[in-house]
Amino acid sequence: MAAFTVVPVAQLPVAPAVPAVVIPQVGTAGGASPAGTAAAAGGAARAALGVASLAAVAAAATRRPRGVARLAALNGLATRAVAAPAPAFGRSWAASCPRGDASAMTMARCAASGAGAKTLHVGVVGYGLVGKELVSQLLTNAARLESELGVKVEIAAVARSKSMVLLPPSGDSALADGAWPSGEVPADLGKLADHVLAAAKASGGRAIMVDNTASDAPAELYEAWLAAGADVATPNKRAGSGPYQRYEKIMAAAQKGGSRFLYEATVGAGLPIIAPLQNLLRAGDEVVAVEGIFSGTLSYIFNTWKPGMKFSEVVADAKDKGFTEPDPRDDLSGTDVQRKVTILARECGLKLELADVPVKSLVPAALESWQPADGAALGDAFVKELEAYDSEMDSLISEAEAAGEVLRFVGAVDIKAGTASVKLGRYPKDHPFA
């Protein structure tokens, strides 16, 4: 029986190099096919997530699922063949994605053959770095979206953690340059969604809710939004990795409401990983395993760290460059990778809960609940405490080097075994992860 393994190599938080999705073993119903590779240029984390959300908005406008995976047309993230050296982040590969599929003409044809909604009304939940980037791109590309997709995209409402603004028709210009419009009221995401849906009903168009947060609160409302007919696009991992019963209800609500749950950006940011996996499954291929380095921060750390270097200094370097969270433990704990692996496992049909995915945390047990002294910078103070464990980490990398191997922080799904895991593993230097 034919089978394949999908191996996304790295998700980068910035773009000094080309991250890649590598597919080293591919099989079809008719037998083995040649190995394929794919790469897409990335941007800063907020740009990558903003573009992924923008692509999802475009997909909703055209009513064509493939639009989610075609990121190039709207922000210059070309999926054309590209190869570049990436010494700090690992290997780079040449893309095999057809550039023509991402062209404006192709997307316009998709729009013409879609449902033909005249206006797509957007509700934006989360107006921080990612939310502002998304809004900026929507406003900047409004004319192009309308001319090339045949759809007018209009932001109907925006929400921050404690307040929101319900905009009048054609009132989204008030959001230009990251501005916060007047007329704010206390945040109520239920009322915000009702406003967006009412705007869509009045214009005969469609509604889409874009959740740019990392909060569980909006995810609790996805079911209601989808059932009411609003599409939902998000980089928020909470729904896909949260309670499985809620996950099932969200997926069922999309079918009930004739809407779509678009979550490509939950794994790989701007890289198309989920959609290709879905397409391969729909084509009848059998997925044996999914493995990848799903953290851009940990990808940088382990590609930078070499024998003789102190682990704490490499973490400090990543922190100083803005690659880590303000609390580096959020990256080193592996929880973010755990959520991504859970999402991919569910895509492959495994009914796993987040707690079913064991994680090898890189945070020393003594520092898991540690807190800095009053007034101390958390990140700097943590790195200082981490220095006490450099010798322990040094033994790990020295042993790997002696065996001709490298250390990589990898998430894996074993479909046949019905399991998933996140761990620090050793790999030969000629392995795609090396």
Coordinates of C-alpha atoms in Angstrom, one line a residue:
M1 CA 0.0 0.0 0.0
A2 CA 1.3 3.4 -0.9
A3 CA 2.2 5.8 1.8
F4 CA 4.0 9.1 2.4
T5 CA 5.6 11.2 5.1
V6 CA 5.2 14.9 5.2
V7 CA 8.1 16.7 6.9
P8 CA 7.8 20.5 7.4
V9 CA 11.3 21.6 8.3
A10 CA 11.0 25.0 9.9
Q11 CA 8.6 27.8 10.7
L12 CA 10.6 31.0 11.0
P13 CA 9.7 34.1 13.0
V14 CA 11.7 36.3 10.6
A15 CA 12.9 36.1 7.0
P16 CA 16.7 36.1 6.7
A17 CA 16.3 32.7 5.0
V18 CA 13.8 30.5 3.3
P19 CA 11.8 28.1 5.5
A20 CA 10.8 24.9 3.8
V21 CA 8.2 22.1 3.7
V22 CA 9.9 18.9 2.6
I23 CA 8.0 15.9 1.3
P24 CA 10.7 13.2 1.0
Q25 CA 8.4 10.2 0.5
V26 CA 5.3 10.5 -1.5
G27 CA 3.1 7.6 -2.7
T28 CA -0.2 7.5 -4.7
A29 CA -2.7 4.8 -5.3
G30 CA -0.8 3.9 -8.4
G31 CA 2.6 3.5 -6.7
A32 CA 5.5 5.6 -5.6
S33 CA 6.1 9.0 -7.1
P34 CA 9.3 11.2 -7.1
A35 CA 10.2 13.1 -4.0
G36 CA 8.9 16.7 -3.9
T37 CA 9.9 19.8 -2.1
A38 CA 8.2 23.1 -1.4
A39 CA 9.4 26.4 0.0
A40 CA 7.8 29.7 0.5
A41 CA 9.5 33.0 1.5
G42 CA 8.4 34.1 5.0
G43 CA 8.1 37.5 6.7
A44 CA 8.2 38.7 10.3
A45 CA 5.9 36.8 12.5
R46 CA 3.1 39.4 12.4
A47 CA 3.4 39.7 8.6
A48 CA 3.3 36.0 8.1
L49 CA 0.2 35.6 10.2
G50 CA -1.4 38.7 8.7
V51 CA -0.8 37.4 5.2
A52 CA -2.1 34.0 6.1
S53 CA -5.2 35.6 7.5
L54 CA -5.5 37.8 4.4
A55 CA -5.2 34.7 2.2
A56 CA -8.0 33.2 4.3
V57 CA -10.1 36.3 3.7
A58 CA -9.4 36.1 0.0
A59 CA -10.4 32.4 0.1
A60 CA -13.7 33.3 1.8
A61 CA -14.3 36.0 -0.8
T62 CA -13.8 33.5 -3.7
R63 CA -15.4 30.6 -1.9
R64 CA -12.5 28.4 -3.1
P65 CA -10.7 26.4 -0.4
R66 CA -7.4 26.4 -2.3
G67 CA -7.2 30.1 -1.9
V68 CA -5.9 29.6 1.6
A69 CA -2.8 27.9 0.4
R70 CA -2.1 30.4 -2.4
L71 CA -0.4 33.2 -0.5
A72 CA 1.5 34.9 -3.2
A73 CA -0.9 37.0 -5.1
L74 CA -1.7 39.5 -2.4
N75 CA 1.5 40.3 -0.6
G76 CA 4.4 39.2 -2.7
L77 CA 5.0 35.9 -0.9
A78 CA 5.8 34.1 -4.1
T79 CA 5.6 30.4 -4.2
R80 CA 7.8 30.3 -7.3
A81 CA 10.9 28.2 -7.3
V82 CA 13.5 29.7 -4.9
A83 CA 16.6 28.4 -3.2
A84 CA 18.8 30.3 -0.8
P85 CA 21.5 29.5 1.8
A86 CA 20.2 29.3 5.3
P87 CA 23.1 28.5 7.6
A88 CA 21.5 29.7 10.7
F89 CA 18.1 28.0 10.2
G90 CA 19.1 24.8 8.4
R91 CA 18.8 23.7 4.9
S92 CA 16.9 25.5 2.2
W93 CA 15.2 23.7 -0.7
A94 CA 13.9 24.6 -4.1
A95 CA 10.2 25.1 -4.5
S96 CA 8.1 22.9 -6.7
C97 CA 4.8 24.8 -6.2
P98 CA 3.4 26.2 -9.5
R99 CA 3.7 29.9 -9.5
G100 CA 0.8 30.3 -11.9
D101 CA -1.6 29.0 -9.3
A102 CA -0.9 32.1 -7.2
S103 CA -1.3 34.6 -10.0
A104 CA -3.9 37.4 -9.8
M105 CA -5.5 36.1 -13.0
T106 CA -6.0 32.7 -11.6
M107 CA -7.5 34.1 -8.4
A108 CA -9.8 36.3 -10.5
R109 CA -11.0 33.3 -12.4
C110 CA -11.6 31.5 -9.1
A111 CA -13.6 34.4 -7.9
A112 CA -15.6 34.5 -11.1
S113 CA -16.5 30.8 -10.8
G114 CA -17.3 31.1 -7.0
A115 CA -20.4 32.1 -5.2
G116 CA -20.0 35.7 -6.5
A117 CA -20.6 37.5 -3.1
K118 CA -20.6 41.3 -3.8
T119 CA -19.2 42.3 -0.4
L120 CA -17.2 40.4 2.2
H121 CA -17.8 41.9 5.7
V122 CA -14.9 41.3 8.0
G123 CA -15.0 41.3 11.8
V124 CA -11.5 41.6 13.3
V125 CA -10.9 40.2 16.8
G126 CA -7.6 41.2 18.2
Y127 CA -6.1 44.5 17.2
G128 CA -2.5 44.1 18.3
L129 CA 0.5 43.6 16.0
V130 CA -1.1 40.8 13.9
G131 CA -4.5 42.5 13.8
K132 CA -3.1 45.8 12.7
E133 CA -1.0 44.1 10.0
L134 CA -4.0 42.3 8.7
V135 CA -6.1 45.5 8.6
S136 CA -3.3 47.4 6.9
Q137 CA -3.1 44.8 4.2
L138 CA -6.8 44.7 3.7
L139 CA -7.0 48.5 3.3
T140 CA -3.9 48.7 1.1
N141 CA -5.1 45.9 -1.2
A142 CA -8.8 46.8 -1.2
A143 CA -8.9 48.1 -4.7
R144 CA -6.8 45.1 -6.0
L145 CA -9.0 42.6 -4.2
E146 CA -12.1 44.1 -5.8
S147 CA -10.7 44.3 -9.3
E148 CA -9.0 40.9 -9.3
L149 CA -11.4 38.9 -7.2
G150 CA -14.6 40.8 -8.1
V151 CA -15.4 41.1 -4.4
K152 CA -15.4 44.2 -2.2
V153 CA -13.8 43.5 1.2
E154 CA -15.0 45.8 4.0
I155 CA -14.0 45.8 7.7
A156 CA -17.2 46.0 9.6
A157 CA -15.9 45.8 13.2
V158 CA -12.7 45.6 15.3
A159 CA -12.2 44.5 18.9
R160 CA -9.5 44.8 21.4
S161 CA -9.4 42.9 24.7
K162 CA -11.8 45.3 26.5
S163 CA -13.3 47.5 23.8
M164 CA -14.6 47.3 20.3
V165 CA -15.9 49.6 17.5
L166 CA -18.8 48.7 15.3
L167 CA -18.2 50.5 12.0
P168 CA -20.8 51.9 9.7
P169 CA -20.9 50.9 6.0
S170 CA -17.7 52.0 4.2
G171 CA -16.3 53.2 7.5
D172 CA -13.2 51.2 7.6
S173 CA -11.0 54.1 6.4
A174 CA -11.0 55.2 10.1
L175 CA -8.6 52.3 10.7
A176 CA -5.9 53.7 8.4
D177 CA -2.3 53.7 9.7
G178 CA -3.3 51.5 12.7
A179 CA -5.7 54.1 14.1
W180 CA -8.3 53.2 16.7
P181 CA -11.7 54.8 15.6
S182 CA -13.9 56.8 17.8
G183 CA -17.2 55.3 19.1
E184 CA -15.8 52.5 21.1
V185 CA -18.0 50.4 23.4
P186 CA -17.2 47.6 25.9
A187 CA -16.1 44.5 24.0
D188 CA -18.9 41.9 23.4
L189 CA -17.9 39.5 20.7
G190 CA -21.4 38.2 20.4
K191 CA -22.7 41.6 19.5
L192 CA -19.7 42.2 17.2
A193 CA -20.5 39.1 15.2
D194 CA -24.2 40.0 15.1
H195 CA -23.2 43.4 13.6
V196 CA -21.0 41.8 11.0
L197 CA -23.7 39.2 10.0
A198 CA -26.3 42.0 9.8
A199 CA -24.1 44.0 7.5
A200 CA -23.7 40.9 5.3
K201 CA -27.4 40.3 5.2
A202 CA -28.1 43.9 4.3
S203 CA -25.7 43.9 1.4
G204 CA -26.4 40.4 0.3
G205 CA -22.8 39.5 0.9
R206 CA -20.9 37.3 3.3
A207 CA -19.4 37.6 6.8
I208 CA -16.1 36.4 8.1
M209 CA -14.7 36.6 11.6
V210 CA -10.9 36.8 11.9
D211 CA -9.5 35.9 15.3
N212 CA -6.0 37.2 15.7
T213 CA -5.7 36.4 19.4
A214 CA -4.2 33.5 21.3
S215 CA -7.1 33.5 23.7
D216 CA -9.6 30.7 24.4
A217 CA -12.5 33.2 24.7
P218 CA -13.1 33.8 20.9
A219 CA -12.6 30.0 20.2
E220 CA -15.6 29.4 22.5
L221 CA -17.7 31.4 20.0
Y222 CA -16.6 29.8 16.8
E223 CA -19.4 27.2 16.8
A224 CA -22.0 29.9 17.0
W225 CA -20.4 32.1 14.4
L226 CA -20.1 29.2 11.9
A227 CA -23.6 27.9 12.5
A228 CA -24.9 31.4 11.8
G229 CA -23.2 31.4 8.4
A230 CA -20.0 33.4 9.2
D231 CA -16.7 32.0 8.0
V232 CA -13.9 32.0 10.6
A233 CA -10.2 32.5 9.8
T234 CA -7.6 32.4 12.5
P235 CA -4.0 31.7 13.5
N236 CA -5.3 30.9 17.1
K237 CA -4.4 27.4 18.0
R238 CA -6.9 27.1 20.8
A239 CA -9.8 25.7 18.8
G240 CA -7.7 23.1 16.9
S241 CA -5.9 21.9 20.0
G242 CA -8.4 22.5 22.7
P243 CA -11.1 20.1 24.0
Y244 CA -11.8 17.5 21.3
Q245 CA -15.6 17.7 21.9
R246 CA -15.5 21.5 21.2
Y247 CA -13.4 20.8 18.1
E248 CA -16.0 18.4 16.8
K249 CA -18.8 20.9 17.4
I250 CA -16.9 23.6 15.5
M251 CA -16.4 21.4 12.5
A252 CA -20.0 20.3 12.5
A253 CA -21.2 23.9 12.8
A254 CA -19.3 24.9 9.7
Q255 CA -21.2 22.2 7.7
K256 CA -24.5 23.2 9.3
G257 CA -24.0 26.9 8.6
G258 CA -22.6 26.4 5.1
S259 CA -19.5 28.3 6.3
R260 CA -15.9 27.5 6.6
F261 CA -13.3 27.3 9.3
L262 CA -10.0 28.5 7.9
Y263 CA -7.0 27.7 10.1
E264 CA -4.0 27.3 7.9
A265 CA -2.0 29.8 9.9
T266 CA -2.3 27.7 13.1
V267 CA 0.6 25.5 11.9
G268 CA 3.5 27.1 9.9
A269 CA 2.2 30.7 9.9
G270 CA 2.4 31.7 6.2
L271 CA 3.6 28.3 5.0
P272 CA 0.9 26.1 3.5
I273 CA 1.0 22.9 5.5
I274 CA -2.5 22.0 6.5
A275 CA -4.1 22.5 3.1
P276 CA -1.6 20.2 1.2
L277 CA -2.1 17.6 3.9
Q278 CA -5.9 17.8 3.5
N279 CA -5.6 17.6 -0.3
L280 CA -3.3 14.5 -0.1
L281 CA -5.8 12.8 2.3
R282 CA -8.7 13.7 0.0
A283 CA -6.8 12.2 -2.9
G284 CA -6.7 8.8 -1.2
D285 CA -3.1 8.8 0.0
E286 CA -2.3 7.1 3.3
V287 CA -0.4 9.3 5.8
V288 CA 2.0 7.2 7.8
A289 CA 3.6 10.0 9.8
V290 CA 4.0 13.7 10.1
E291 CA 7.2 15.1 11.6
G292 CA 8.5 18.6 11.7
I293 CA 10.4 21.4 13.4
F294 CA 7.4 23.5 14.1
S295 CA 8.9 26.2 16.3
G296 CA 10.8 29.0 14.5
T297 CA 12.4 30.0 17.8
L298 CA 13.7 26.5 18.6
S299 CA 14.7 26.0 15.0
Y300 CA 16.9 29.1 15.3
I301 CA 18.3 28.0 18.7
F302 CA 19.3 24.5 17.6
N303 CA 20.7 25.5 14.2
T304 CA 22.8 28.1 16.0
W305 CA 23.9 26.1 19.0
K306 CA 27.2 24.3 18.4
P307 CA 29.6 22.3 20.6
G308 CA 31.6 24.7 22.8
M309 CA 28.8 27.3 22.9
K310 CA 26.8 27.8 26.1
F311 CA 23.1 27.0 25.7
S312 CA 22.1 30.0 27.8
E313 CA 24.0 32.3 25.5
V314 CA 22.2 31.0 22.5
V315 CA 18.9 31.5 24.2
A316 CA 20.0 35.0 25.1
D317 CA 20.9 35.7 21.5
A318 CA 17.5 34.5 20.3
K319 CA 15.8 36.7 23.0
D320 CA 17.9 39.8 22.1
K321 CA 16.9 39.3 18.4
G322 CA 13.2 39.2 19.3
F323 CA 12.7 35.5 18.4
T324 CA 11.5 34.4 21.8
E325 CA 8.5 35.3 23.8
P326 CA 9.0 37.8 26.6
D327 CA 9.2 34.8 28.9
P328 CA 11.5 32.4 27.0
R329 CA 10.0 29.5 28.9
D330 CA 6.9 29.8 26.7
D331 CA 9.1 28.7 23.8
L332 CA 11.4 26.2 25.7
S333 CA 8.5 24.4 27.3
G334 CA 7.4 23.1 23.9
T335 CA 3.7 23.8 24.5
D336 CA 3.3 25.8 21.3
V337 CA 4.7 22.8 19.3
Q338 CA 2.4 20.5 21.3
R339 CA -0.6 22.5 20.1
K340 CA 0.5 22.4 16.5
V341 CA 1.2 18.6 16.6
T342 CA -2.3 18.1 18.1
I343 CA -3.9 20.1 15.2
L344 CA -2.0 18.0 12.6
A345 CA -2.9 14.7 14.4
R346 CA -6.6 15.6 14.3
E347 CA -6.2 16.4 10.6
C348 CA -5.0 12.9 10.1
G349 CA -8.1 11.5 12.0
L350 CA -6.6 11.0 15.4
K351 CA -8.9 11.9 18.3
L352 CA -6.2 13.2 20.6
E353 CA -6.5 15.7 23.4
L354 CA -3.6 18.1 24.1
A355 CA -2.8 16.2 27.2
D356 CA -2.3 13.0 25.1
V357 CA 0.8 14.5 23.5
P358 CA 3.8 14.1 25.7
V359 CA 6.4 17.0 25.6
K360 CA 10.0 17.0 26.5
S361 CA 10.3 20.5 28.0
L362 CA 13.7 22.3 27.8
V363 CA 12.9 24.3 30.9
P364 CA 14.7 22.9 34.0
A365 CA 12.2 21.6 36.6
A366 CA 13.5 24.1 39.1
L367 CA 12.7 27.0 36.8
E368 CA 9.2 26.0 35.7
S369 CA 7.5 28.0 38.5
W370 CA 10.4 30.4 39.1
Q371 CA 9.7 34.1 39.2
P372 CA 12.2 37.0 38.9
A373 CA 12.8 39.5 41.7
D374 CA 10.6 42.5 41.7
G375 CA 11.6 45.0 39.1
A376 CA 13.9 42.6 37.2
A377 CA 13.4 42.0 33.5
L378 CA 11.9 38.5 33.2
G379 CA 13.7 37.4 30.1
D380 CA 17.1 38.6 31.2
A381 CA 16.7 37.1 34.7
F382 CA 15.6 33.8 33.3
V383 CA 18.6 33.5 31.0
K384 CA 20.8 34.3 34.0
E385 CA 19.2 31.4 36.0
L386 CA 19.5 29.1 32.9
E387 CA 23.3 29.5 33.1
A388 CA 23.4 27.0 36.0
Y389 CA 22.3 24.3 33.5
D390 CA 24.7 24.9 30.7
S391 CA 26.9 21.9 31.7
E392 CA 23.9 19.6 31.5
M393 CA 23.0 20.9 28.1
D394 CA 26.6 20.8 26.9
S395 CA 26.8 17.0 27.6
L396 CA 23.8 16.5 25.3
I397 CA 25.2 18.4 22.3
S398 CA 28.7 16.9 22.9
E399 CA 27.3 13.3 22.8
A400 CA 25.4 14.1 19.6
E401 CA 28.4 15.6 18.0
A402 CA 30.6 12.6 18.9
A403 CA 28.0 10.4 17.1
G404 CA 28.0 12.6 14.0
E405 CA 24.5 13.9 14.9
V406 CA 22.7 17.1 15.6
L407 CA 20.0 18.0 18.2
R408 CA 16.6 19.1 16.9
F409 CA 13.3 19.8 18.7
V410 CA 10.7 17.9 16.8
G411 CA 7.0 17.3 16.8
A412 CA 5.8 14.0 15.4
V413 CA 2.5 12.2 14.6
D414 CA 2.5 8.4 14.1
I415 CA -0.8 7.8 12.5
K416 CA -0.7 4.0 12.5
A417 CA 0.2 3.9 16.2
G418 CA -2.4 6.6 17.0
T419 CA 0.2 8.7 18.9
A420 CA 1.9 12.1 18.8
S421 CA 4.9 13.5 20.7
V422 CA 7.2 16.5 21.1
K423 CA 10.8 15.8 22.0
L424 CA 14.4 16.8 21.6
G425 CA 15.9 14.2 19.2
R426 CA 19.2 13.3 17.6
Y427 CA 19.5 13.2 13.8
P428 CA 22.3 12.3 11.4
K429 CA 23.9 15.4 9.8
D430 CA 22.6 14.4 6.4
H431 CA 19.0 14.2 7.7
P432 CA 16.5 16.9 6.3
F433 CA 16.3 18.3 9.8
A434 CA 20.0 18.8 10.1

